[in-house]
Each structure stands twice: as structure tokens, then as C-alpha cells.
XYZ file of C-alpha atoms in Angstrom:
594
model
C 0.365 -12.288 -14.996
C -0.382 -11.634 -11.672
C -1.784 -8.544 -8.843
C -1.716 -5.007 -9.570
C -1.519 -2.668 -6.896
C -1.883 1.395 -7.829
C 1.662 1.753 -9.033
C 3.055 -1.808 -8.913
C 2.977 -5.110 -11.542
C 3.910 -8.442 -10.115
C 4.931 -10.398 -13.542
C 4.670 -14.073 -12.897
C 8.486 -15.084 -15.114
C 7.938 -18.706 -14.931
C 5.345 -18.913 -17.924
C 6.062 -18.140 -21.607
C 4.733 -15.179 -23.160
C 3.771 -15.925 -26.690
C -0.469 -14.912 -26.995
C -2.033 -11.841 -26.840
C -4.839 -13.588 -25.047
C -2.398 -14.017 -21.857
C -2.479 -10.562 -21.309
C -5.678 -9.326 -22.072
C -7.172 -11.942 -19.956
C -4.827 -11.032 -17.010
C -6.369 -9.977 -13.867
C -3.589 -7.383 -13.949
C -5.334 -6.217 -17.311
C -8.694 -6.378 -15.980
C -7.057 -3.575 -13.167
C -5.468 -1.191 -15.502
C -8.678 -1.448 -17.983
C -11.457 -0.407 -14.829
C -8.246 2.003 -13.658
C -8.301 4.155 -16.730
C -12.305 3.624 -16.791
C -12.268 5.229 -13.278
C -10.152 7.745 -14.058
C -12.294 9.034 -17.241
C -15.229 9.002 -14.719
C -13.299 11.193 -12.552
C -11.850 13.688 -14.635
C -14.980 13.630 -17.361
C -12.256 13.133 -19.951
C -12.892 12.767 -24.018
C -12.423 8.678 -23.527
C -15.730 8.470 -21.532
C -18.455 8.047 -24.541
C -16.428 4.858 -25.371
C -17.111 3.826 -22.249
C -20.625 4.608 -22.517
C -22.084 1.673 -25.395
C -20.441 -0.866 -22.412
C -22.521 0.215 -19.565
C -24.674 -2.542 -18.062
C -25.249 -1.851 -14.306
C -25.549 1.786 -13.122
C -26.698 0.766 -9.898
C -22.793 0.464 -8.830
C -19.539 2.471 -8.309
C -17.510 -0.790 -8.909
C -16.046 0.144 -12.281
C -15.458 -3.817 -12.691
C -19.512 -4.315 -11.791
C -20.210 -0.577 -13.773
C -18.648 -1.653 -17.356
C -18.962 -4.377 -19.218
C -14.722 -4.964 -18.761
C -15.272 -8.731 -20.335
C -16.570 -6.818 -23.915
C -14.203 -4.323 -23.659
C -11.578 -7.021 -23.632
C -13.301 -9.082 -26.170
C -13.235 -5.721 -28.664
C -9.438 -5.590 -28.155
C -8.788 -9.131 -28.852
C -11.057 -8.736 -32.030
C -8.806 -5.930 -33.037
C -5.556 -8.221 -32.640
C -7.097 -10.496 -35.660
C -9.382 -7.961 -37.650
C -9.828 -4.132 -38.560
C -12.872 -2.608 -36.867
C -14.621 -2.389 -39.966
C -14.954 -5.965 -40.167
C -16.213 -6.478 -36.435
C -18.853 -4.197 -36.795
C -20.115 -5.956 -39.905
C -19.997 -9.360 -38.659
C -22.444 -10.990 -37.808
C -20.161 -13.018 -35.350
C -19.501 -10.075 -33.069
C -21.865 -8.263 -30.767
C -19.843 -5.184 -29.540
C -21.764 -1.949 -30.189
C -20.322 -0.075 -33.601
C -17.238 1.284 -33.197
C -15.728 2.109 -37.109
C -17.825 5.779 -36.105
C -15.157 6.114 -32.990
C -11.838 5.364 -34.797
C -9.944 8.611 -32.973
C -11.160 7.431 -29.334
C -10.380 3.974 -30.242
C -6.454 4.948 -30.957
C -6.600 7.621 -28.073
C -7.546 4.674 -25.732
C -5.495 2.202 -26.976
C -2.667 4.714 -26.598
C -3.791 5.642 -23.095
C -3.935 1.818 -22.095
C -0.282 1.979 -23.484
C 0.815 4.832 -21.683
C -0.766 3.429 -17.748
C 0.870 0.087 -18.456
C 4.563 1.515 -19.084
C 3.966 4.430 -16.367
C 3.359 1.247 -13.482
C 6.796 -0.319 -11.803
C 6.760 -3.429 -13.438
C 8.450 -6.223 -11.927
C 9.487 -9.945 -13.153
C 9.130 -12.358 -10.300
C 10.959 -15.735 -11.759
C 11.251 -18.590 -8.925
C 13.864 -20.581 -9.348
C 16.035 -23.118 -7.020
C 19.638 -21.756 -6.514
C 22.763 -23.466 -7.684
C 26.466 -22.633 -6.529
C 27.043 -23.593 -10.056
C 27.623 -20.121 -11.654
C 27.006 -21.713 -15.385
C 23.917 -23.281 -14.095
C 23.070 -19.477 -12.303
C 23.938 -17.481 -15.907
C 22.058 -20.070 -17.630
C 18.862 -19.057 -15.358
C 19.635 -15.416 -15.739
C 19.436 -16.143 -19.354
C 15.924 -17.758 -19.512
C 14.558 -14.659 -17.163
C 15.825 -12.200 -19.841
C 13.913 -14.463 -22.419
C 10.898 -14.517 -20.797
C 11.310 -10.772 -20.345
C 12.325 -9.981 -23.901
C 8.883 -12.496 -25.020
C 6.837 -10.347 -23.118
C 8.520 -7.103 -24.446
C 7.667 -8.217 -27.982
C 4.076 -9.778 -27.289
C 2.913 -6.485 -25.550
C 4.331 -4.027 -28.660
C 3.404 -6.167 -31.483
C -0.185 -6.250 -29.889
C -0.940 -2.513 -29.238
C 0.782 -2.170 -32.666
C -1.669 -4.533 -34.494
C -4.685 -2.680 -33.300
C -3.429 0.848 -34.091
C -3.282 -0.344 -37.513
C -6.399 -2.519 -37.634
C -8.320 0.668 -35.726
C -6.373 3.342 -37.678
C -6.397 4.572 -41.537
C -2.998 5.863 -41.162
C -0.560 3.263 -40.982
C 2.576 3.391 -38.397
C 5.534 5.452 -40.438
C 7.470 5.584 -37.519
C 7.923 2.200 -34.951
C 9.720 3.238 -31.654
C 11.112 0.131 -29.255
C 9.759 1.510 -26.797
C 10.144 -0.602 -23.135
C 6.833 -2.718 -22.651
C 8.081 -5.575 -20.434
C 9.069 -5.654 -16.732
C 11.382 -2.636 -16.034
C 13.538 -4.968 -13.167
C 13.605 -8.796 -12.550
C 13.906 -11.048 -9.545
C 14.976 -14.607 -9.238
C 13.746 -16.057 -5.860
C 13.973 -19.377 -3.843
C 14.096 -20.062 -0.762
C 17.642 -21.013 0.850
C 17.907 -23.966 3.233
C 19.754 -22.286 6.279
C 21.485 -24.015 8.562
C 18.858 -24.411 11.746
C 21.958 -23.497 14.010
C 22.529 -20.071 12.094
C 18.823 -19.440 12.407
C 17.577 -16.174 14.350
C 15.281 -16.887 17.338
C 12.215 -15.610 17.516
C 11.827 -15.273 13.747
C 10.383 -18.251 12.239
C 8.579 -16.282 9.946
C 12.036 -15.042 8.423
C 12.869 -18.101 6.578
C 9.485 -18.715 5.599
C 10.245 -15.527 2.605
C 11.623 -16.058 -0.551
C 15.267 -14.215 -1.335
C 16.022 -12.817 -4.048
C 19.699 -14.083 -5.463
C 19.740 -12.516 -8.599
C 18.677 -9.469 -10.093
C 18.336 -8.333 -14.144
C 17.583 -5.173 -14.940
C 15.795 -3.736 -18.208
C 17.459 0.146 -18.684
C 16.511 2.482 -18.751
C 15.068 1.903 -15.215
C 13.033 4.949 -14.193
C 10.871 5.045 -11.227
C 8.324 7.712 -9.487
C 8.422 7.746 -5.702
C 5.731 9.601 -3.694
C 7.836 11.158 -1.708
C 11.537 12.360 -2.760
C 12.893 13.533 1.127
C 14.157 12.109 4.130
C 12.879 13.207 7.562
C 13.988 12.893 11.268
C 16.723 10.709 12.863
C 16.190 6.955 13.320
C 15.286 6.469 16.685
C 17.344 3.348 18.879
C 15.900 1.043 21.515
C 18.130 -1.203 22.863
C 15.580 -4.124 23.504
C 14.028 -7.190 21.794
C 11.339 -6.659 19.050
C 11.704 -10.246 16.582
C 9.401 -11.732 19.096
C 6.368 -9.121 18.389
C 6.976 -9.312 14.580
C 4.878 -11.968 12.625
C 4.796 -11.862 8.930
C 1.303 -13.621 8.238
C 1.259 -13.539 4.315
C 4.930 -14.484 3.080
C 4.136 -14.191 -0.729
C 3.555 -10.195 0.141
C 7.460 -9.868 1.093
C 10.658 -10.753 -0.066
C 14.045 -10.755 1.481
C 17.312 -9.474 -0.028
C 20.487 -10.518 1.644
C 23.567 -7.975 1.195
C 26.737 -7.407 2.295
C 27.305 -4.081 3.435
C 30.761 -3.523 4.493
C 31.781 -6.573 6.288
C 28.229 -6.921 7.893
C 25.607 -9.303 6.364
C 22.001 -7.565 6.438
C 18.704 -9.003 5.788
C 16.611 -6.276 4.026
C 13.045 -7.276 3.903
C 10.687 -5.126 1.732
C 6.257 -5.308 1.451
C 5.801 -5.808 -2.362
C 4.458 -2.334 -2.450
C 7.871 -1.124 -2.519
C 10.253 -2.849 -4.641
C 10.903 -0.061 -6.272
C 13.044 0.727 -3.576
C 14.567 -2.474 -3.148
C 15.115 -2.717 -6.744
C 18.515 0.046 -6.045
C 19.533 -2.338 -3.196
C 21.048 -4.200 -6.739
C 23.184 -1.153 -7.384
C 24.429 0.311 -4.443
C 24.974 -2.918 -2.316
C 26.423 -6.397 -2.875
C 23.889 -8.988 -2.907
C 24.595 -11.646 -0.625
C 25.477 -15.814 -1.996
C 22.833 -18.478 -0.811
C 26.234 -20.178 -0.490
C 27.020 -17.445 2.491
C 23.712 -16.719 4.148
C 23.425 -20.756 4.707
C 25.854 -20.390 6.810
C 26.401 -17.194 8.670
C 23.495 -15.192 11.216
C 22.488 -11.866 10.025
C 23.982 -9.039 11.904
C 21.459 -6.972 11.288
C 17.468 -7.173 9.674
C 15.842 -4.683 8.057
C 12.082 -4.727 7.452
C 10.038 -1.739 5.125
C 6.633 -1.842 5.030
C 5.564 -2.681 8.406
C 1.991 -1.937 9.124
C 2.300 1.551 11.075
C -0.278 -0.020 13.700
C 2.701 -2.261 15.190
C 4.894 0.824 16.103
C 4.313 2.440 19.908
C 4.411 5.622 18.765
C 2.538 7.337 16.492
C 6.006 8.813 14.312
C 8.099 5.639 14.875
C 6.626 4.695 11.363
C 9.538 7.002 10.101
C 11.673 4.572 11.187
C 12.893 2.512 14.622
C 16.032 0.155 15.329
C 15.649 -2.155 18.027
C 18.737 -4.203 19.676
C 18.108 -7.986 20.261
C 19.709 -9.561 23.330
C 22.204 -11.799 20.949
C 23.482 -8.009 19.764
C 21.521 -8.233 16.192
C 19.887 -4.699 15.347
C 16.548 -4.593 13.589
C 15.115 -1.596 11.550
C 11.799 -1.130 11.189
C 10.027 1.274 8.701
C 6.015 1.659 8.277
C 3.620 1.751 5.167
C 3.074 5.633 4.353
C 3.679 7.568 1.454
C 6.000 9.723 3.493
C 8.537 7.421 3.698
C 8.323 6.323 -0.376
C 11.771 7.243 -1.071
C 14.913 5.510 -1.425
C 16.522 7.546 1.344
C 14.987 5.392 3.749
C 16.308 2.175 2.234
C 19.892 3.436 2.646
C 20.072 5.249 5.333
C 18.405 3.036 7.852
C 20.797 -0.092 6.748
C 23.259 1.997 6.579
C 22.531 3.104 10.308
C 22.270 -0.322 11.275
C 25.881 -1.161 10.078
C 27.296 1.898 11.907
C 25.154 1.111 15.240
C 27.502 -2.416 14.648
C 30.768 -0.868 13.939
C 30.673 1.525 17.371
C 29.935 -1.532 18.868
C 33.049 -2.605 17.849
C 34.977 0.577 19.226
C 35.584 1.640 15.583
C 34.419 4.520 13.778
C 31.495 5.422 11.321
C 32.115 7.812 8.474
C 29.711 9.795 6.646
C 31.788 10.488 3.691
C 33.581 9.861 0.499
C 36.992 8.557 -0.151
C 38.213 8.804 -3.234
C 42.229 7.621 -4.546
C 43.082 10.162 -6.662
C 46.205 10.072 -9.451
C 47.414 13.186 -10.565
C 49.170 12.628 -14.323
C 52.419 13.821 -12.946
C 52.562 10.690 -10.577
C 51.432 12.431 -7.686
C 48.883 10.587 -5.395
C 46.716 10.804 -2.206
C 43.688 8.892 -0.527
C 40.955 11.991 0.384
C 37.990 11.319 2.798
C 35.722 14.201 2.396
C 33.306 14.126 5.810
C 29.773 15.765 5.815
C 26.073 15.213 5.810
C 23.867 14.869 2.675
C 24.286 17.847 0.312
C 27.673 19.084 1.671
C 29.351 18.925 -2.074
C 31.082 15.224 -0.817
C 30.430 13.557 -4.317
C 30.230 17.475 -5.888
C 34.257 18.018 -5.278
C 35.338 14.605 -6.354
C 33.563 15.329 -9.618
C 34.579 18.267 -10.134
C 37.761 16.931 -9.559
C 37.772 14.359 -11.381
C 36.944 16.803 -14.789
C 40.588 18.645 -14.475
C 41.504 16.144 -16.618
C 44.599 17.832 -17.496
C 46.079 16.973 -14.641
C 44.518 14.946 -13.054
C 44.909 11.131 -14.271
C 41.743 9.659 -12.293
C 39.432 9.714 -9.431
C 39.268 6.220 -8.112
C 35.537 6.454 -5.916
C 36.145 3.826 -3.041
C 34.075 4.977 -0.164
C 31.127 7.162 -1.752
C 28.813 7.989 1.157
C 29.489 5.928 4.225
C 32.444 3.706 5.559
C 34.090 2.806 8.885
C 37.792 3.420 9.807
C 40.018 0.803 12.002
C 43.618 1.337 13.221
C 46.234 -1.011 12.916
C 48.680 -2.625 15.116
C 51.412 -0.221 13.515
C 49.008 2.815 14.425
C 47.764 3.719 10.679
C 44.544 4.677 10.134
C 42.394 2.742 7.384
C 39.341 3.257 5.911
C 36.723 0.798 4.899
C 33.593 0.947 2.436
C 30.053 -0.158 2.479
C 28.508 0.594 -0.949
C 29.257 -0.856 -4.396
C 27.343 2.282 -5.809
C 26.713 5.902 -5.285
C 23.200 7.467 -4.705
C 23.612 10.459 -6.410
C 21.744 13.906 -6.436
C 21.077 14.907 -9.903
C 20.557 18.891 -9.314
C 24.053 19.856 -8.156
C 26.112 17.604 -10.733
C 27.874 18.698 -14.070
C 24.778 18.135 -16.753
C 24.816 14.794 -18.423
C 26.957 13.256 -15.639
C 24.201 10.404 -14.676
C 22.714 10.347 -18.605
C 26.456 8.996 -19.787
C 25.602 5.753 -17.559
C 21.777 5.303 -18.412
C 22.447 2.108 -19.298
C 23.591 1.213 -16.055
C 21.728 3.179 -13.404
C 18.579 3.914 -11.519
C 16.919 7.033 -11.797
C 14.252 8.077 -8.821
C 12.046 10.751 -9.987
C 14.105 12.637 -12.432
C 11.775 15.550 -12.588
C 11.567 16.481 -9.447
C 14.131 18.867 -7.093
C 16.307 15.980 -5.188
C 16.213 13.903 -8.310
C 18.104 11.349 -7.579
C 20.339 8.239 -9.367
C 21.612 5.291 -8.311
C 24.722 4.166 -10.388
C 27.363 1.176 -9.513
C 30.954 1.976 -9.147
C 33.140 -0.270 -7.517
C 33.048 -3.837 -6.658
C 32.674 -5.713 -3.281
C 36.320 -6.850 -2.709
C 37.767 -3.416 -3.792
C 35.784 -1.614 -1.187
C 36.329 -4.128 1.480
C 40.629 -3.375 1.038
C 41.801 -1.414 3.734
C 42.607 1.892 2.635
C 45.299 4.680 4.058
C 44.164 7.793 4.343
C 46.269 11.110 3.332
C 43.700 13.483 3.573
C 40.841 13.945 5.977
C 38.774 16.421 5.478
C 35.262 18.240 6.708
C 32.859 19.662 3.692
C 32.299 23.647 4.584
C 29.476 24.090 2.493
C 28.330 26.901 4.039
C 31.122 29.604 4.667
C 31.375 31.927 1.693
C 34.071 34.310 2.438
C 37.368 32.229 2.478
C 40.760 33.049 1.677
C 41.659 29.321 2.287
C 39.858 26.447 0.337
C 41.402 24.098 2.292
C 42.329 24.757 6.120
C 44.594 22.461 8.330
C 44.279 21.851 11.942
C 47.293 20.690 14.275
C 45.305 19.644 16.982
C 43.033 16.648 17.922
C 41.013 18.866 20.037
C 40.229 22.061 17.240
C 39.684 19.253 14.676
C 37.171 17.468 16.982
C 35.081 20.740 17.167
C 34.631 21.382 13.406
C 33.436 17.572 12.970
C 31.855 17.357 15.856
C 29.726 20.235 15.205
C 28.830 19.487 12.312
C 27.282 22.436 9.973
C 26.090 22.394 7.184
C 23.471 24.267 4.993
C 20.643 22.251 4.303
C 20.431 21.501 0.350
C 16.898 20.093 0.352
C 17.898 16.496 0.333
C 15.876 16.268 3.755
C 13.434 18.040 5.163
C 15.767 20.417 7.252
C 15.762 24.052 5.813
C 19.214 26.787 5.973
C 21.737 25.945 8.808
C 21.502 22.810 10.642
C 23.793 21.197 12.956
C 24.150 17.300 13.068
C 26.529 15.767 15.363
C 29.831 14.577 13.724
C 27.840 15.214 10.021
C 26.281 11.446 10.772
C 22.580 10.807 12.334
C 23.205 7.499 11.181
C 24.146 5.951 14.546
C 26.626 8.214 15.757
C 24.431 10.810 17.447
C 22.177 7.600 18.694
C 25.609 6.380 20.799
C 26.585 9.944 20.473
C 28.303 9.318 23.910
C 30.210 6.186 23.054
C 31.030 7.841 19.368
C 32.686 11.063 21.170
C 35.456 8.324 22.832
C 36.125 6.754 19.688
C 36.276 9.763 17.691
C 38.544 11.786 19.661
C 40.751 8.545 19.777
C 40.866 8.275 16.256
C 41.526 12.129 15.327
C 44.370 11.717 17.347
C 45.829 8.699 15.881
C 45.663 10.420 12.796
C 47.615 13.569 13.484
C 50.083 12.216 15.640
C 50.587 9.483 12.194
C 50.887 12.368 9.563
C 47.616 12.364 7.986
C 46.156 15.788 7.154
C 42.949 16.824 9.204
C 41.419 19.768 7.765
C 38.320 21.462 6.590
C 37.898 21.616 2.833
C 35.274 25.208 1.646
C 32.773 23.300 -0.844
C 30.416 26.263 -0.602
C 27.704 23.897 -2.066
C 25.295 25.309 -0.279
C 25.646 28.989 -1.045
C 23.321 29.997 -3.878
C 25.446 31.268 -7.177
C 28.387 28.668 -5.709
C 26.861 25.119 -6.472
C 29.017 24.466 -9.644
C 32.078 26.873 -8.595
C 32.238 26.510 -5.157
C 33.487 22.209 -5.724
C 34.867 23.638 -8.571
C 37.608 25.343 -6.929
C 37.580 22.970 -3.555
C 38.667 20.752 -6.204
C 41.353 22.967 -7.334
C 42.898 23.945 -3.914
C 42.941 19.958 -3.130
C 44.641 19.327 -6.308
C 47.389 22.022 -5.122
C 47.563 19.952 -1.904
C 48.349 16.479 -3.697
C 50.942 18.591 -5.670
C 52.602 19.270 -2.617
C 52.391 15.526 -0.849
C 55.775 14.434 -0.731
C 56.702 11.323 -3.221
């Protein structure tokens, strides 16, 4: 096993587990063991006379220099083989008697327990890719092995000294997870040196992840659970000033989002947050990125001394002269939260699409199928917390007449016109990142065994839970409805409002309102131009051409423009107020012509 860090577990997944000794003797052991030592210091707690028999230097504040942690660890693998009663009367043994301390014994090998599964523990497995997808399973395979080895070693272990500490034996066993919660196979792909970034040496010097295995339920705790600030753009160079000095601290993860190929490279101390990149993006082949530049790099965890200024930590794109954007976010707490994984690539694949003259969407698209044959494609526009992913599911729970809610586009997308003038709509994300608070109860818990869960017991509890796959979101799509997300105005006659001009429509989405939810940091009503920070207010003036174009183009071709009343944000309307935006837009798909 390898370094701890205060929340993190790097689990080296090229060993097999099969002796307790392996992880006692860990230097990752060693860390948790002088962590909850520390801690009973601290806090004065009932574990500290066990401590006490193991002092030997008190001369010292090192815990590890403090406390005999070598004895302590010799005690415990005594306990693996024999009850206590036998240690302390052999003559074999040294460790001070310990048959008088049977109830701190179990409350410390249960607090041991507890610190281990509380870390993010992660499976790091390096392995050479193959474009052989039998030969790829067949590695997946042995990860999940050495995973399920480790499982078992660490449970029968703190099982066998409960019952060779305890009088009472276990009644009850519960399976509880004790090996790494995610796992990451790594290697490091041979790109072609013409495909190569300049400036960047230091980019293919990282390991990439190209597979991931997960271990539900997957639960992690973030410091921080909010977003802050826009992402500030300077169109200028920056690969030049970055140097990654210590590789084996970072890891790169490839994905497709959209059409665009990203390079998201995270600090180790934050894998937590790369760990969704598994469920809400596609993760890029070593057969593709061999052979194709990055459009875009994103790199979390930069040491907050590089940035200029002192709040650029919150996040900075840069534009290199070849017309690849890079994203930089710092190493603070603050920014602990998986907001700023998708939101900054996300704003990097929107800088690239208004580069193209096309548009960025912040919103959801959904193809619904209404059971009387009735159908429509509905983009629902708006900022975080507008009741986007709210109205779909409460839409998608009339299930009497409605016959499904296809999710395509979830939170961001892009829209294109063809040569015929239609309007199309294209996705980014394979998964949603859903807020837990406003959602019909047991909506996320029905696919535990699937998703992500960021800090369930906290307000903006979050999940992160596939939907779609990579070639289905990549389809173009036409739209029949396109509509903001009022969730804000709370005396309507109309749920759903239509406009007949480019010009009215433009004002709504340009404007932008919505009532912050507390997704962010914003507070009540806040205005954010076209409902997107995420590039479009950063070209705001190059957006406002495009946009007006494309509101146009969808008029004039018979797609309905409109502003749908989520009232999300109203208090007493967060479960009624989709509730019945969901009904009026079912009326409306009743009414679409065949």
C-alpha cells in the first residue's frame, strides 16, 4: 500500500492482497494509526489511556516519534493469531497487559475501522493498454480481484481481533465496503510526436487513466459543496510557464466531451473529483488520443502561487496561439467540489464551439413520448437550480401518459444549423450531475448501484449518475420546443408562454433571471447573461451575434421559443411548481401536430 494524505489512500493494485501483515505494516497504516493517536490527544477522548502503556518519548509532538506505533502494530498482529489473554501471558510477547482493557481494545479497533472506510480510497493498477477489448476486460477483471482480495483481507482481519479481544462473539457479520471505493488502470500512451502539444513536455510524461471500476456504493465528502465566480479568459499562451516537476503526483484523464477531446489533469489530492469524470463524460481510447491534439487541457490542483492574481485560483482559461484553451484551477479547499470539474471543462468546450460560430446551451433536452404517440424534442434553457432536470422528472412520473423521457442533453450542449436551415442540438455529457434536495425522494437511491454521491448530507447534495451513451448524444437532434426555465415568477396564468419574435425571445434569454437555489454562492435574484457563465458571457460579444442568428433560424423554421414557469425557486413551489411546468408542457406535445 502506498501514501496517505488527510482524506486520500493511494492503493498500489499491482500486488496481491492475501496477509494481514501487508497492511498493518503499510506506511499508509502507520498514518491512520498516529492519525487517530493525534486525534485522541486532541480531543482528550476515552481511547487515550491505551495510548498511554506505549509512550516512549515525551520530549516530541511527532505522534510517530511520541508512541511506540511499531508495538502498537505488533499488538494487532498478535491479535490476528491469538486472544489477548494469551499475549499477556506469554512469555513471548512484551506489550504491556491489555486483557484489563478489553472495551478500549474493541472501541479502537472499531475506530481504526471506521477512519479507514471514512478516507477516499483509491486502486491505482498500472497496466500497458491493448486495443484488444478481451485483453482490456481481462485486465479489468484482475483489478476487481485484487480489489475484492483486499476487501476480504481487511474484514476478515478487524473481524478476527474483535473476537480474539472480545467475550461476545460477532451474532451479526455486515459486508461492509473495506477495499478501494474507485479504481484506476494507468499507462502511459505512446502519442504520435506530430500530435504532441508544444510547450508541454511535461504532459506526456503523466500516466492516463483508460479504464475505470468502481466499487458502489461510491460516497465521497468534499470540503466545499458550492461553486463561486465566473471563470475568467485570457486569450494568451500559458503551457510554456506550466512545469509539472513530480509526475507520479498527477494523472491525466482523456474525455470526449461533445465532439471535443479534453485532457483533464487532476493533483492526487483530488481524485475524488476526477473519479465522476467516469460518469458524466466519455473516457477517451489510447487508440484516439495517439492520434488526435487535445482541443482543450484542463489542469486542478495547480499550486495557487503560479496564478497572477490572488483569486485566479478559482479558476483561469488561457488561449494558446495554435487555438487550444487551457483551464487552470488552484489547491484550496474552496474549490473541493465537483462543480469545478464540470463547469470549467465544460467552459472550455463552449469557449471552442463560439469559436466555431455555433452556439452553447446551458440546458436540458429531453425526447419525450407521450403513450398516445405524440412526440416532441424539449430544450429547457437556464442556469443551475432553474428546475431544468426538476421538470423533466417530474415529467417523466405522469406515467399515465406519458410513455418516456428520453434525457439526451442534461446540462450543457451546442446547437448547429443545417444546410436545409433546421436547427440541431448536440450533447456533451454521458451523465447528469444531479442536485439531490429538489428531486422526488428516492430518485438517486433507485440507481445506488450506479452513481456517485458528493456529500449526501449536506444542502446541495449532489449525485452523479450515467444516462446515455457517447454516440447517442453525439446524433444531431431537432428541436420542437425551446424553452427558458422561469423559476422565479410566481403569479402566472400561463405555464408555458410563446414568443413570435426573435427580438422579445432574445431578451428573456439574454437576461437571464433566475433565483439563486444555493447551488453557488449567489443569494435571491441574479442575472447571468444568456443563463450560461460558461463561456458565453466571456465572448459575451461574439455570443450576442450567434445567438440572435440562431433564435431567428428557429422561429422563422417552426420551432417553439418560449418561456416555460418552473417556479423552482419560490419557497412552497419546489415539488409543484415542475410539477405542473410538466403538466402545461405535456398539454403542448398534445397539441404538436402528427
Amino acid at each position: 500500500m502506498e501514501e496517505t494524505n488527510m482524506r486520500s489512500i493511494l492503493i498500489n493494485g499491482e500486488v496481491t492482497y492475501n496477509a494481514t501483515s501487508q497492511i498493518l505494516n503499510s506506511n499508509t497504516f502507520k498514518k491512520i494509526l498516529s492519525e487517530l493517536i493525534k486525534d485522541s490527544e486532541e480531543k482528550k477522548n476515552s481511547l487515550l489511556p491505551l495510548f498511554e502503556p506505549f509512550l516512549k518519548n515525551t520530549d516530541t509532538v511527532d505522534t510517530a516519534q511520541k508512541y511506540d506505533i511499531e508495538g502498537i502494530i505488533e499488538l494487532l498482529l498478535a491479535l490476528t493469531i491469538d486472544p489477548i489473554e494469551k499475549i499477556d501471558g506469554s512469555p513471548y510477547y512484551s506489550f504491556p497487559k491489555m486483557s484489563n482493557k478489553k472495551d478500549l481494545l474493541v472501541r479502537f479497533v472499531e475506530s481504526l475501522f471506521s477512519l479507514w472506510r471514512n478516507k477516499h480510497r483509491f486502486i491505482i493498477k498500472r497496466d500497458e493498454y491493448t486495443p484488444n477489448r478481451f485483453d482490456r476486460i481481462f485486465k479489468q477483471m484482475l483489478l476487481v480481484r485484487t480489489n475484492t482480495d483486499l476487501k476480504g483481507l481487511v474484514l476478515s482481519m478487524y473481524r478476527q481481533i474483535l473476537i480474539n479481544v472480545s467475550d461476545i462473539r460477532l451474532k451479526i457479520l455486515r459486508q461492509e465496503p473495506g477495499g478501494a471505493q474507485v479504481g484506476f488502470i494507468v499507462d502511459k500512451p505512446a502519442v504520435d510526436p506530430r500530435m504532441k502539444l508544444k510547450n508541454a513536455d511535461w504532459l506526456y510524461e503523466l500516466e492516463y487513466v483508460w479504464s475505470i471500476v468502481f466499487e458502489p456504493p461510491v460516497i465521497f465528502y468534499t470540503k466545499s459543496n458550492k461553486r463561486r465566480g465566473v471563470f475568467k479568459v485570457n486569450d494568451r499562451p500559458v503551457l510554456d510557464r506550466i512545469d509539472i516537476t513530480d509526475p507520479k503526483d498527477w494523472f491525466g484523464f482523456p474525455i470526449h466531451v461533445g465532439t471535443k477531446l479534453i485532457y483533464v489533469v487532476v493533483n492526487k489530492e483530488y481524485l475524488a473529483l476526477a473519479s465522476g469524470l467516469g460518469n458524466l463524460f466519455e473516457l477517451a481510447s489510447f487508440d484516439i488520443i495517439k492520434n488526435k491534439k487535445p482541443d482543450g487541457i484542463y489542469i486542478l490542483g495547480i499550486d495557487n502561487q503560479f496564478f497572477e492574481e490572488p483569486d485566479d485560483f478559482n479558476g483561469v482559461i488561457y488561449k494558446e496561439n495554435d487555438g487550444t484553451y487551457v483551464g487552470l484551477v488552484g489547491d484550496d479547499p474552496s474549490i473541493d467540489y465537483f462543480g469545478y470539474m464540470k463547469k470549467m471543462i465544460l467552459t472550455i468546450h463552449n469557449l471552442l464551439i463560439i469559436d466555431e460560430g455555433r452556439l452553447p446551451i446551458h440546458g436540458a433536452l429531453a425526447h419525450i413520448k407521450l403513450r398516445n404517440g405524440k412526440k416532441a424534442n424539449v430544450m429547457l434553457i437556464g442556469d443551475s437550480g432553474a428546475g431544468k432536470s426538476e421538470t423533466l422528472d417530474a415529467l417523466n412520473r405522469l406515467q399515465g401518459e406519458v410513455s418516456e423521457v428520453n434525457i439526451l442533453i442534461d446540462d450543457m450542449g451546442s446547437l448547429d444549423i443545417t444546410g436545409d436551415g433546421t436547427v440541431v442540438a448536440y450533447g456533451t455529457e454521458t451523465g447528469a450531475f444531479v442536485r439531490l434536495d429538489d428531486l422526488q425522494p428516492g430518485y438517486a437511491y433507485s440507481t445506488m448501484d450506479r452513481s456517485i454521491f458528493m456529500n449526501p448530507n449536506e444542502i446541495n447534495a449532489r449525485v452523479i449518475v450515467p444516462y446515455s451513451n457517447y454516440t447517442e448524444i453525439i446524433k444531431p437532434t431537432r428541436i420542437d420546443y425551446f424553452l427558458y426555465a422561469n423559476n422565479y415568477n410566481e403569479d402566472v396564468k400561463e405555464k408555458i408562454a410563446f414568443f413570435k419574435k426573435a427580438e422579445d425571445a432574445n431578451d428573456v434569454f439574454s437576461k437571464g433571471a433566475r433565483m439563486a437555489k444555493g447551488t453557488t454562492t449567489e443569494k435571491g435574484l441574479t442575472y447571468s447573461y444568456f443563463a450560461n457563465p460558461f463561456g458565453a458571457v466571456q465572448r459575451r460579444e461574439k455570443h450576442e451575434a450567434i445567438a440572435q442568428r440562431y433564435l431567428k433560424s428557429m422561429i422563422d423554421g417552426g420551432v417553439k421559443v418560449g418561456e416555460v414557469m418552473t417556479r423552482l425557486g419560490i419557497h412552497g413551489f419546489e415539488m409543484e411548481g415542475p410539477l405542473q411546468a410538466a403538466k402545461a408542457l405535456l398539454e403542448a406535445i398534445e397539441e404538436l401536430e402528427s
